[in-house]
Amino acid sequence: MEIIQTLLITVVIFSALVAGYILLTGPAAGKAQKRRLEALRYRHSESTDAKVESQFKKAIAARKPKAHKVAGSGSRTEALEVRLDRTGKGWTVSQYLYVTLGIILVVGVLLYIQTGAPFLSLAAGAFVGLGLPHLVVSFFIKKRTNDFNAKFADGIELLVRGLRSGLPVTETLAVVAQEVPGPVGLEFKGIVERIKIGKTMEDSLQETADRLGIPEFNFFTITLAIQRETGGNLAETLSNLADVLRKRTQMKLKIKAMSSESKASAYIVGSLPFIVFGLIYSVNPSYIGGFFVEERLMVTGLGGLVWMSIGIFIMAKMVSFEI
């Protein structure tokens, strides 16, 4: 069996497993029925809470979904631009592509010099070159999101105090932009600047919400949109929202502490085979070097990587909780 055929068979098996998982985890009929019953309850209920929740659902449903909903964009290039912008580092798409190509070439050439297997070197280079920049960008997005959420509740409290003192909403947004450090101040500064050049407050907030992709800021945007439609005390509404966000953060920290042991076990189980492989190869390269030149061992190694990837994915889902 040639190396190309081996790689093709492995890719086909892995694609079939991924497609099966997507089909099995699709939308269930029970969930659709539940959504219809909730819509009926909102339509005929006389409760104020139910009406407010109905307005909340309508505000979410009114947003047009994007083709690339994860990044909130309409094309892959735009999705990558949004992801890079969320890091707050000022990286461009061209820089990202140059780094990716550079890693692919460096890893591929080094592995080819070491093993002499061209297809294996190309596959490993592509895997590292495509995966490593994606992980780095995800790390900085997560870090900036955590920094934003850590100060966002304080920003809302400052907004509430400004409203209770008699300032208009736009002025309190400018105060938050000046007083709150970090990503919160920068994002509110951008909102204020867009309002100054003629955009409405709702459009400015929605643009920032689409770009950030942070649920807490989406709550803030939807709260202001609902208050504009239904009226009421905005300061009291935002105060309640700040309290909800603080409790949400506390729940996230509690879940993180409770699942830390399981995550540590998953990290150890997932990394141990690679550590053992590297140690054995460093001590006795000829003993384990057949995985780079023998076709049957290549098939075995690729199959093991596929099943390990599935196991790591399942463990990650088991310790991941949505709040």
mmCIF file of C-alpha atoms in Angstrom:
data_model
loop_
_atom_site.group_PDB
_atom_site.id
_atom_site.type_symbol
_atom_site.label_atom_id
_atom_site.label_comp_id
_atom_site.label_asym_id
_atom_site.label_seq_id
_atom_site.Cartn_x
_atom_site.Cartn_y
_atom_site.Cartn_z
ATOM 1 C CA MET A 1 0.000 0.000 0.000
ATOM 2 C CA GLU A 2 1.403 3.412 -0.974
ATOM 3 C CA ILE A 3 1.639 6.306 1.415
ATOM 4 C CA ILE A 4 -0.858 8.415 -0.546
ATOM 5 C CA GLN A 5 -3.449 5.624 -0.416
ATOM 6 C CA THR A 6 -2.857 5.248 3.304
ATOM 7 C CA LEU A 7 -3.406 8.939 3.918
ATOM 8 C CA LEU A 8 -6.526 8.967 1.749
ATOM 9 C CA ILE A 9 -8.035 6.007 3.620
ATOM 10 C CA THR A 10 -7.296 7.668 6.963
ATOM 11 C CA VAL A 11 -8.850 10.959 5.836
ATOM 12 C CA VAL A 12 -11.961 9.177 4.539
ATOM 13 C CA ILE A 13 -12.416 7.265 7.820
ATOM 14 C CA PHE A 14 -11.976 10.406 9.906
ATOM 15 C CA SER A 15 -14.385 12.369 7.663
ATOM 16 C CA ALA A 16 -16.983 9.621 7.978
ATOM 17 C CA LEU A 17 -16.695 9.700 11.771
ATOM 18 C CA VAL A 18 -17.055 13.494 11.862
ATOM 19 C CA ALA A 19 -20.053 13.390 9.509
ATOM 20 C CA GLY A 20 -21.694 10.721 11.648
ATOM 21 C CA TYR A 21 -21.212 12.813 14.766
ATOM 22 C CA ILE A 22 -22.736 15.876 13.082
ATOM 23 C CA LEU A 23 -25.747 13.867 11.898
ATOM 24 C CA LEU A 24 -26.310 12.286 15.301
ATOM 25 C CA THR A 25 -26.086 15.605 17.164
ATOM 26 C CA GLY A 26 -28.412 17.546 14.864
ATOM 27 C CA PRO A 27 -31.503 19.433 16.062
ATOM 28 C CA ALA A 28 -34.015 17.135 17.725
ATOM 29 C CA ALA A 29 -37.778 17.172 17.151
ATOM 30 C CA GLY A 30 -38.376 17.553 20.867
ATOM 31 C CA LYS A 31 -36.429 20.818 20.963
ATOM 32 C CA ALA A 32 -38.402 22.215 18.030
ATOM 33 C CA GLN A 33 -41.679 21.289 19.736
ATOM 34 C CA LYS A 34 -40.522 22.958 22.939
ATOM 35 C CA ARG A 35 -39.709 26.159 21.055
ATOM 36 C CA ARG A 36 -43.180 26.189 19.474
ATOM 37 C CA LEU A 37 -44.853 25.729 22.861
ATOM 38 C CA GLU A 38 -42.813 28.578 24.351
ATOM 39 C CA ALA A 39 -43.757 30.853 21.457
ATOM 40 C CA LEU A 40 -47.439 30.012 22.012
ATOM 41 C CA ARG A 41 -47.122 30.737 25.732
ATOM 42 C CA TYR A 42 -45.513 34.114 25.081
ATOM 43 C CA ARG A 43 -48.206 35.054 22.566
ATOM 44 C CA HIS A 44 -51.184 34.427 24.876
ATOM 45 C CA SER A 45 -49.695 35.218 28.282
ATOM 46 C CA GLU A 46 -50.772 38.272 30.280
ATOM 47 C CA SER A 47 -47.718 38.202 32.554
ATOM 48 C CA THR A 48 -45.304 41.135 32.344
ATOM 49 C CA ASP A 49 -42.300 38.843 32.745
ATOM 50 C CA ALA A 50 -43.496 36.674 29.890
ATOM 51 C CA LYS A 51 -43.961 39.714 27.665
ATOM 52 C CA VAL A 52 -40.470 40.992 28.460
ATOM 53 C CA GLU A 53 -39.025 37.558 27.730
ATOM 54 C CA SER A 54 -40.956 37.515 24.462
ATOM 55 C CA GLN A 55 -39.419 40.865 23.499
ATOM 56 C CA PHE A 56 -36.031 39.424 24.418
ATOM 57 C CA LYS A 57 -36.580 36.436 22.098
ATOM 58 C CA LYS A 58 -37.771 38.678 19.280
ATOM 59 C CA ALA A 59 -34.726 40.933 19.601
ATOM 60 C CA ILE A 60 -32.453 37.920 19.249
ATOM 61 C CA ALA A 61 -34.430 36.424 16.359
ATOM 62 C CA ALA A 62 -34.463 39.758 14.503
ATOM 63 C CA ARG A 63 -30.744 39.544 13.897
ATOM 64 C CA LYS A 64 -29.919 38.054 10.530
ATOM 65 C CA PRO A 65 -27.601 35.050 10.857
ATOM 66 C CA LYS A 66 -24.297 35.244 9.067
ATOM 67 C CA ALA A 67 -22.798 32.614 6.799
ATOM 68 C CA HIS A 68 -19.938 32.162 9.284
ATOM 69 C CA LYS A 69 -21.884 32.574 12.508
ATOM 70 C CA VAL A 70 -18.960 31.683 14.782
ATOM 71 C CA ALA A 71 -16.991 34.715 13.690
ATOM 72 C CA GLY A 72 -20.033 36.861 12.877
ATOM 73 C CA SER A 73 -19.071 37.453 9.255
ATOM 74 C CA GLY A 74 -20.119 36.669 5.716
ATOM 75 C CA SER A 75 -16.946 35.122 4.226
ATOM 76 C CA ARG A 76 -13.947 33.151 5.394
ATOM 77 C CA THR A 77 -11.595 36.090 4.905
ATOM 78 C CA GLU A 78 -13.902 38.355 6.872
ATOM 79 C CA ALA A 79 -14.236 35.674 9.547
ATOM 80 C CA LEU A 80 -10.455 35.529 9.892
ATOM 81 C CA GLU A 81 -10.285 39.337 10.060
ATOM 82 C CA VAL A 82 -12.861 39.349 12.866
ATOM 83 C CA ARG A 83 -10.974 36.673 14.789
ATOM 84 C CA LEU A 84 -7.717 38.598 14.493
ATOM 85 C CA ASP A 85 -9.445 41.818 15.532
ATOM 86 C CA ARG A 86 -10.854 40.110 18.650
ATOM 87 C CA THR A 87 -7.320 39.438 19.872
ATOM 88 C CA GLY A 88 -6.699 43.185 20.228
ATOM 89 C CA LYS A 89 -3.173 42.759 18.829
ATOM 90 C CA GLY A 90 -3.654 44.541 15.512
ATOM 91 C CA TRP A 91 -2.674 41.506 13.432
ATOM 92 C CA THR A 92 -3.613 41.406 9.745
ATOM 93 C CA VAL A 93 -4.694 38.538 7.527
ATOM 94 C CA SER A 94 -1.514 38.777 5.441
ATOM 95 C CA GLN A 95 0.666 38.481 8.548
ATOM 96 C CA TYR A 96 -1.345 35.466 9.689
ATOM 97 C CA LEU A 97 -0.952 33.758 6.292
ATOM 98 C CA TYR A 98 2.798 34.479 6.142
ATOM 99 C CA VAL A 99 3.314 33.001 9.602
ATOM 100 C CA THR A 100 1.261 29.934 8.676
ATOM 101 C CA LEU A 101 3.251 29.305 5.489
ATOM 102 C CA GLY A 102 6.524 29.871 7.338
ATOM 103 C CA ILE A 103 5.667 27.305 10.017
ATOM 104 C CA ILE A 104 4.577 24.782 7.375
ATOM 105 C CA LEU A 105 7.857 25.152 5.493
ATOM 106 C CA VAL A 106 10.101 25.080 8.585
ATOM 107 C CA VAL A 107 8.426 22.058 10.184
ATOM 108 C CA GLY A 108 8.178 20.212 6.867
ATOM 109 C CA VAL A 109 11.835 20.759 5.957
ATOM 110 C CA LEU A 110 13.130 19.839 9.410
ATOM 111 C CA LEU A 111 11.057 16.666 9.528
ATOM 112 C CA TYR A 112 12.094 15.710 5.984
ATOM 113 C CA ILE A 113 15.776 16.116 6.907
ATOM 114 C CA GLN A 114 15.214 13.927 9.960
ATOM 115 C CA THR A 115 13.059 11.172 8.423
ATOM 116 C CA GLY A 116 13.351 11.404 4.633
ATOM 117 C CA ALA A 117 9.561 10.850 4.249
ATOM 118 C CA PRO A 118 8.193 13.663 2.006
ATOM 119 C CA PHE A 119 4.462 13.035 2.412
ATOM 120 C CA LEU A 120 4.718 12.582 6.171
ATOM 121 C CA SER A 121 6.785 15.769 6.437
ATOM 122 C CA LEU A 122 4.248 17.712 4.361
ATOM 123 C CA ALA A 123 1.318 16.384 6.398
ATOM 124 C CA ALA A 124 3.016 17.148 9.722
ATOM 125 C CA GLY A 125 4.033 20.621 8.524
ATOM 126 C CA ALA A 126 0.489 21.393 7.396
ATOM 127 C CA PHE A 127 -0.945 20.092 10.672
ATOM 128 C CA VAL A 128 1.384 22.220 12.812
ATOM 129 C CA GLY A 129 1.300 25.254 10.508
ATOM 130 C CA LEU A 130 -2.481 25.384 10.351
ATOM 131 C CA GLY A 131 -3.132 24.391 13.949
ATOM 132 C CA LEU A 132 -0.565 26.382 15.921
ATOM 133 C CA PRO A 133 -1.539 29.911 14.691
ATOM 134 C CA HIS A 134 -5.213 29.045 15.194
ATOM 135 C CA LEU A 135 -4.525 27.999 18.796
ATOM 136 C CA VAL A 136 -2.476 31.137 19.462
ATOM 137 C CA VAL A 137 -5.252 33.379 18.128
ATOM 138 C CA SER A 138 -7.841 31.479 20.185
ATOM 139 C CA PHE A 139 -5.680 31.890 23.298
ATOM 140 C CA PHE A 140 -5.454 35.678 22.909
ATOM 141 C CA ILE A 141 -9.188 35.925 22.109
ATOM 142 C CA LYS A 142 -10.006 34.011 25.280
ATOM 143 C CA LYS A 143 -7.599 36.127 27.320
ATOM 144 C CA ARG A 144 -9.072 39.397 26.044
ATOM 145 C CA THR A 145 -12.609 38.101 26.592
ATOM 146 C CA ASN A 146 -11.795 37.230 30.197
ATOM 147 C CA ASP A 147 -10.228 40.672 30.720
ATOM 148 C CA PHE A 148 -13.348 42.278 29.246
ATOM 149 C CA ASN A 149 -15.752 40.284 31.422
ATOM 150 C CA ALA A 150 -13.694 41.018 34.549
ATOM 151 C CA LYS A 151 -14.293 44.789 34.178
ATOM 152 C CA PHE A 152 -17.602 44.849 32.311
ATOM 153 C CA ALA A 153 -19.813 44.631 35.400
ATOM 154 C CA ASP A 154 -17.886 47.551 36.919
ATOM 155 C CA GLY A 155 -18.461 49.515 33.727
ATOM 156 C CA ILE A 156 -22.206 48.876 33.917
ATOM 157 C CA GLU A 157 -22.254 49.971 37.564
ATOM 158 C CA LEU A 158 -20.499 53.195 36.565
ATOM 159 C CA LEU A 159 -23.082 53.624 33.813
ATOM 160 C CA VAL A 160 -25.874 53.168 36.373
ATOM 161 C CA ARG A 161 -24.406 55.793 38.707
ATOM 162 C CA GLY A 162 -24.147 58.254 35.817
ATOM 163 C CA LEU A 163 -27.770 57.687 34.818
ATOM 164 C CA ARG A 164 -28.985 58.106 38.398
ATOM 165 C CA SER A 165 -27.092 61.382 38.652
ATOM 166 C CA GLY A 166 -29.021 62.740 35.655
ATOM 167 C CA LEU A 167 -26.549 62.314 32.795
ATOM 168 C CA PRO A 168 -27.833 61.123 29.385
ATOM 169 C CA VAL A 169 -26.880 57.684 28.113
ATOM 170 C CA THR A 170 -24.321 58.927 25.579
ATOM 171 C CA GLU A 171 -22.513 60.967 28.234
ATOM 172 C CA THR A 172 -22.358 58.017 30.608
ATOM 173 C CA LEU A 173 -20.932 55.861 27.818
ATOM 174 C CA ALA A 174 -18.162 58.453 27.380
ATOM 175 C CA VAL A 175 -17.495 58.372 31.141
ATOM 176 C CA VAL A 176 -17.142 54.584 31.052
ATOM 177 C CA ALA A 177 -14.758 54.877 28.089
ATOM 178 C CA GLN A 178 -12.547 57.261 30.079
ATOM 179 C CA GLU A 179 -12.665 55.682 33.534
ATOM 180 C CA VAL A 180 -12.649 51.914 32.959
ATOM 181 C CA PRO A 181 -9.242 50.532 31.880
ATOM 182 C CA GLY A 182 -8.545 47.664 29.525
ATOM 183 C CA PRO A 183 -10.710 46.308 26.696
ATOM 184 C CA VAL A 184 -13.946 47.680 28.202
ATOM 185 C CA GLY A 185 -12.742 51.276 27.953
ATOM 186 C CA LEU A 186 -11.426 50.759 24.413
ATOM 187 C CA GLU A 187 -14.669 49.226 23.163
ATOM 188 C CA PHE A 188 -16.845 51.912 24.760
ATOM 189 C CA LYS A 189 -14.557 54.541 23.288
ATOM 190 C CA GLY A 190 -15.211 53.069 19.852
ATOM 191 C CA ILE A 191 -18.963 53.154 20.510
ATOM 192 C CA VAL A 192 -18.813 56.829 21.514
ATOM 193 C CA GLU A 193 -16.785 57.722 18.435
ATOM 194 C CA ARG A 194 -19.277 55.993 16.137
ATOM 195 C CA ILE A 195 -22.139 57.880 17.812
ATOM 196 C CA LYS A 196 -20.289 61.182 17.287
ATOM 197 C CA ILE A 197 -19.978 60.598 13.532
ATOM 198 C CA GLY A 198 -23.731 60.080 13.156
ATOM 199 C CA LYS A 199 -24.554 56.453 13.934
ATOM 200 C CA THR A 200 -27.364 55.635 16.302
ATOM 201 C CA MET A 201 -26.542 54.181 19.692
ATOM 202 C CA GLU A 202 -28.308 50.909 18.852
ATOM 203 C CA ASP A 203 -26.325 50.454 15.624
ATOM 204 C CA SER A 204 -23.047 51.283 17.369
ATOM 205 C CA LEU A 205 -23.731 48.811 20.167
ATOM 206 C CA GLN A 206 -24.836 46.115 17.728
ATOM 207 C CA GLU A 207 -21.710 46.578 15.600
ATOM 208 C CA THR A 208 -19.512 46.164 18.668
ATOM 209 C CA ALA A 209 -21.528 43.149 19.831
ATOM 210 C CA ASP A 210 -21.156 41.429 16.450
ATOM 211 C CA ARG A 211 -17.426 42.104 16.417
ATOM 212 C CA LEU A 212 -16.746 40.997 19.998
ATOM 213 C CA GLY A 213 -18.983 37.926 20.105
ATOM 214 C CA ILE A 214 -19.177 38.079 23.920
ATOM 215 C CA PRO A 215 -22.498 36.896 25.429
ATOM 216 C CA GLU A 216 -22.307 39.384 28.310
ATOM 217 C CA PHE A 217 -22.087 42.335 25.929
ATOM 218 C CA ASN A 218 -24.921 40.860 23.857
ATOM 219 C CA PHE A 219 -27.061 40.875 27.014
ATOM 220 C CA PHE A 220 -26.204 44.544 27.497
ATOM 221 C CA THR A 221 -27.108 45.418 23.896
ATOM 222 C CA ILE A 222 -30.394 43.517 24.008
ATOM 223 C CA THR A 223 -31.289 45.080 27.358
ATOM 224 C CA LEU A 224 -30.907 48.583 25.937
ATOM 225 C CA ALA A 225 -32.876 47.632 22.818
ATOM 226 C CA ILE A 226 -35.760 46.223 24.877
ATOM 227 C CA GLN A 227 -35.751 49.251 27.192
ATOM 228 C CA ARG A 228 -36.038 51.542 24.169
ATOM 229 C CA GLU A 229 -39.174 49.636 23.062
ATOM 230 C CA THR A 230 -40.882 48.995 26.396
ATOM 231 C CA GLY A 231 -39.661 51.979 28.467
ATOM 232 C CA GLY A 232 -39.008 51.873 32.189
ATOM 233 C CA ASN A 233 -36.181 52.729 34.548
ATOM 234 C CA LEU A 234 -32.970 52.133 32.582
ATOM 235 C CA ALA A 235 -30.722 52.559 35.637
ATOM 236 C CA GLU A 236 -32.598 49.872 37.570
ATOM 237 C CA THR A 237 -32.555 47.534 34.555
ATOM 238 C CA LEU A 238 -28.810 47.915 34.080
ATOM 239 C CA SER A 239 -28.219 47.471 37.816
ATOM 240 C CA ASN A 240 -30.052 44.140 37.669
ATOM 241 C CA LEU A 241 -28.038 43.197 34.594
ATOM 242 C CA ALA A 242 -24.766 43.951 36.404
ATOM 243 C CA ASP A 243 -25.883 41.733 39.285
ATOM 244 C CA VAL A 244 -26.748 38.924 36.847
ATOM 245 C CA LEU A 245 -23.361 39.230 35.142
ATOM 246 C CA ARG A 246 -21.538 39.065 38.474
ATOM 247 C CA LYS A 247 -23.449 35.923 39.444
ATOM 248 C CA ARG A 248 -22.726 34.467 36.000
ATOM 249 C CA THR A 249 -19.011 35.080 36.514
ATOM 250 C CA GLN A 250 -19.150 33.469 39.960
ATOM 251 C CA MET A 251 -20.873 30.404 38.493
ATOM 252 C CA LYS A 252 -18.205 30.128 35.791
ATOM 253 C CA LEU A 253 -15.450 30.217 38.407
ATOM 254 C CA LYS A 254 -17.253 27.593 40.492
ATOM 255 C CA ILE A 255 -17.617 25.283 37.482
ATOM 256 C CA LYS A 256 -13.969 25.863 36.568
ATOM 257 C CA ALA A 257 -12.883 24.832 40.067
ATOM 258 C CA MET A 258 -15.124 21.745 40.098
ATOM 259 C CA SER A 259 -13.969 20.552 36.663
ATOM 260 C CA SER A 260 -10.255 21.304 37.146
ATOM 261 C CA GLU A 261 -9.457 17.747 38.239
ATOM 262 C CA SER A 262 -11.161 16.245 35.175
ATOM 263 C CA LYS A 263 -9.383 18.706 32.884
ATOM 264 C CA ALA A 264 -6.008 17.847 34.427
ATOM 265 C CA SER A 265 -6.705 14.137 33.890
ATOM 266 C CA ALA A 266 -7.658 14.803 30.266
ATOM 267 C CA TYR A 267 -4.446 16.800 29.692
ATOM 268 C CA ILE A 268 -2.318 14.015 31.184
ATOM 269 C CA VAL A 269 -4.058 11.232 29.249
ATOM 270 C CA GLY A 270 -3.894 13.204 25.993
ATOM 271 C CA SER A 271 -0.242 14.226 26.259
ATOM 272 C CA LEU A 272 1.247 11.048 27.761
ATOM 273 C CA PRO A 273 1.484 9.038 24.481
ATOM 274 C CA PHE A 274 3.320 11.883 22.737
ATOM 275 C CA ILE A 275 5.692 12.348 25.672
ATOM 276 C CA VAL A 276 6.491 8.619 25.790
ATOM 277 C CA PHE A 277 6.975 8.531 22.008
ATOM 278 C CA GLY A 278 9.378 11.470 22.146
ATOM 279 C CA LEU A 279 11.364 10.018 25.060
ATOM 280 C CA ILE A 280 11.749 6.616 23.398
ATOM 281 C CA TYR A 281 12.734 8.231 20.104
ATOM 282 C CA SER A 282 15.358 10.379 21.837
ATOM 283 C CA VAL A 283 16.849 7.358 23.653
ATOM 284 C CA ASN A 284 16.675 4.768 20.856
ATOM 285 C CA PRO A 285 15.668 6.227 17.459
ATOM 286 C CA SER A 286 16.033 2.930 15.593
ATOM 287 C CA TYR A 287 13.561 1.174 17.908
ATOM 288 C CA ILE A 288 10.660 3.448 17.085
ATOM 289 C CA GLY A 289 11.864 5.013 13.831
ATOM 290 C CA GLY A 290 9.823 2.523 11.790
ATOM 291 C CA PHE A 291 6.777 4.738 12.256
ATOM 292 C CA PHE A 292 8.363 7.179 9.795
ATOM 293 C CA VAL A 293 9.354 4.713 7.050
ATOM 294 C CA GLU A 294 7.234 1.527 7.392
ATOM 295 C CA GLU A 295 3.836 1.844 5.726
ATOM 296 C CA ARG A 296 2.016 -0.527 8.077
ATOM 297 C CA LEU A 297 3.308 1.325 11.103
ATOM 298 C CA MET A 298 2.258 4.615 9.483
ATOM 299 C CA VAL A 299 -1.282 3.282 9.118
ATOM 300 C CA THR A 300 -1.247 2.163 12.753
ATOM 301 C CA GLY A 301 0.080 5.518 13.944
ATOM 302 C CA LEU A 302 -2.455 7.509 11.929
ATOM 303 C CA GLY A 303 -5.284 5.308 13.177
ATOM 304 C CA GLY A 304 -4.102 5.812 16.750
ATOM 305 C CA LEU A 305 -4.012 9.582 16.256
ATOM 306 C CA VAL A 306 -7.562 9.550 14.882
ATOM 307 C CA TRP A 307 -8.934 7.581 17.827
ATOM 308 C CA MET A 308 -6.972 9.681 20.300
ATOM 309 C CA SER A 309 -8.405 12.819 18.731
ATOM 310 C CA ILE A 310 -11.927 11.432 19.122
ATOM 311 C CA GLY A 311 -11.256 10.555 22.765
ATOM 312 C CA ILE A 312 -9.788 13.971 23.549
ATOM 313 C CA PHE A 313 -12.759 15.636 21.844
ATOM 314 C CA ILE A 314 -15.216 13.615 23.931
ATOM 315 C CA MET A 315 -13.346 14.385 27.161
ATOM 316 C CA ALA A 316 -13.298 18.077 26.277
ATOM 317 C CA LYS A 317 -17.072 18.043 25.747
ATOM 318 C CA MET A 318 -17.614 16.233 29.043
ATOM 319 C CA VAL A 319 -15.858 18.945 31.065
ATOM 320 C CA SER A 320 -17.189 21.888 29.033
ATOM 321 C CA PHE A 321 -20.292 23.626 30.421
ATOM 322 C CA GLU A 322 -22.253 26.492 28.901
ATOM 323 C CA ILE A 323 -23.574 29.162 31.254
#
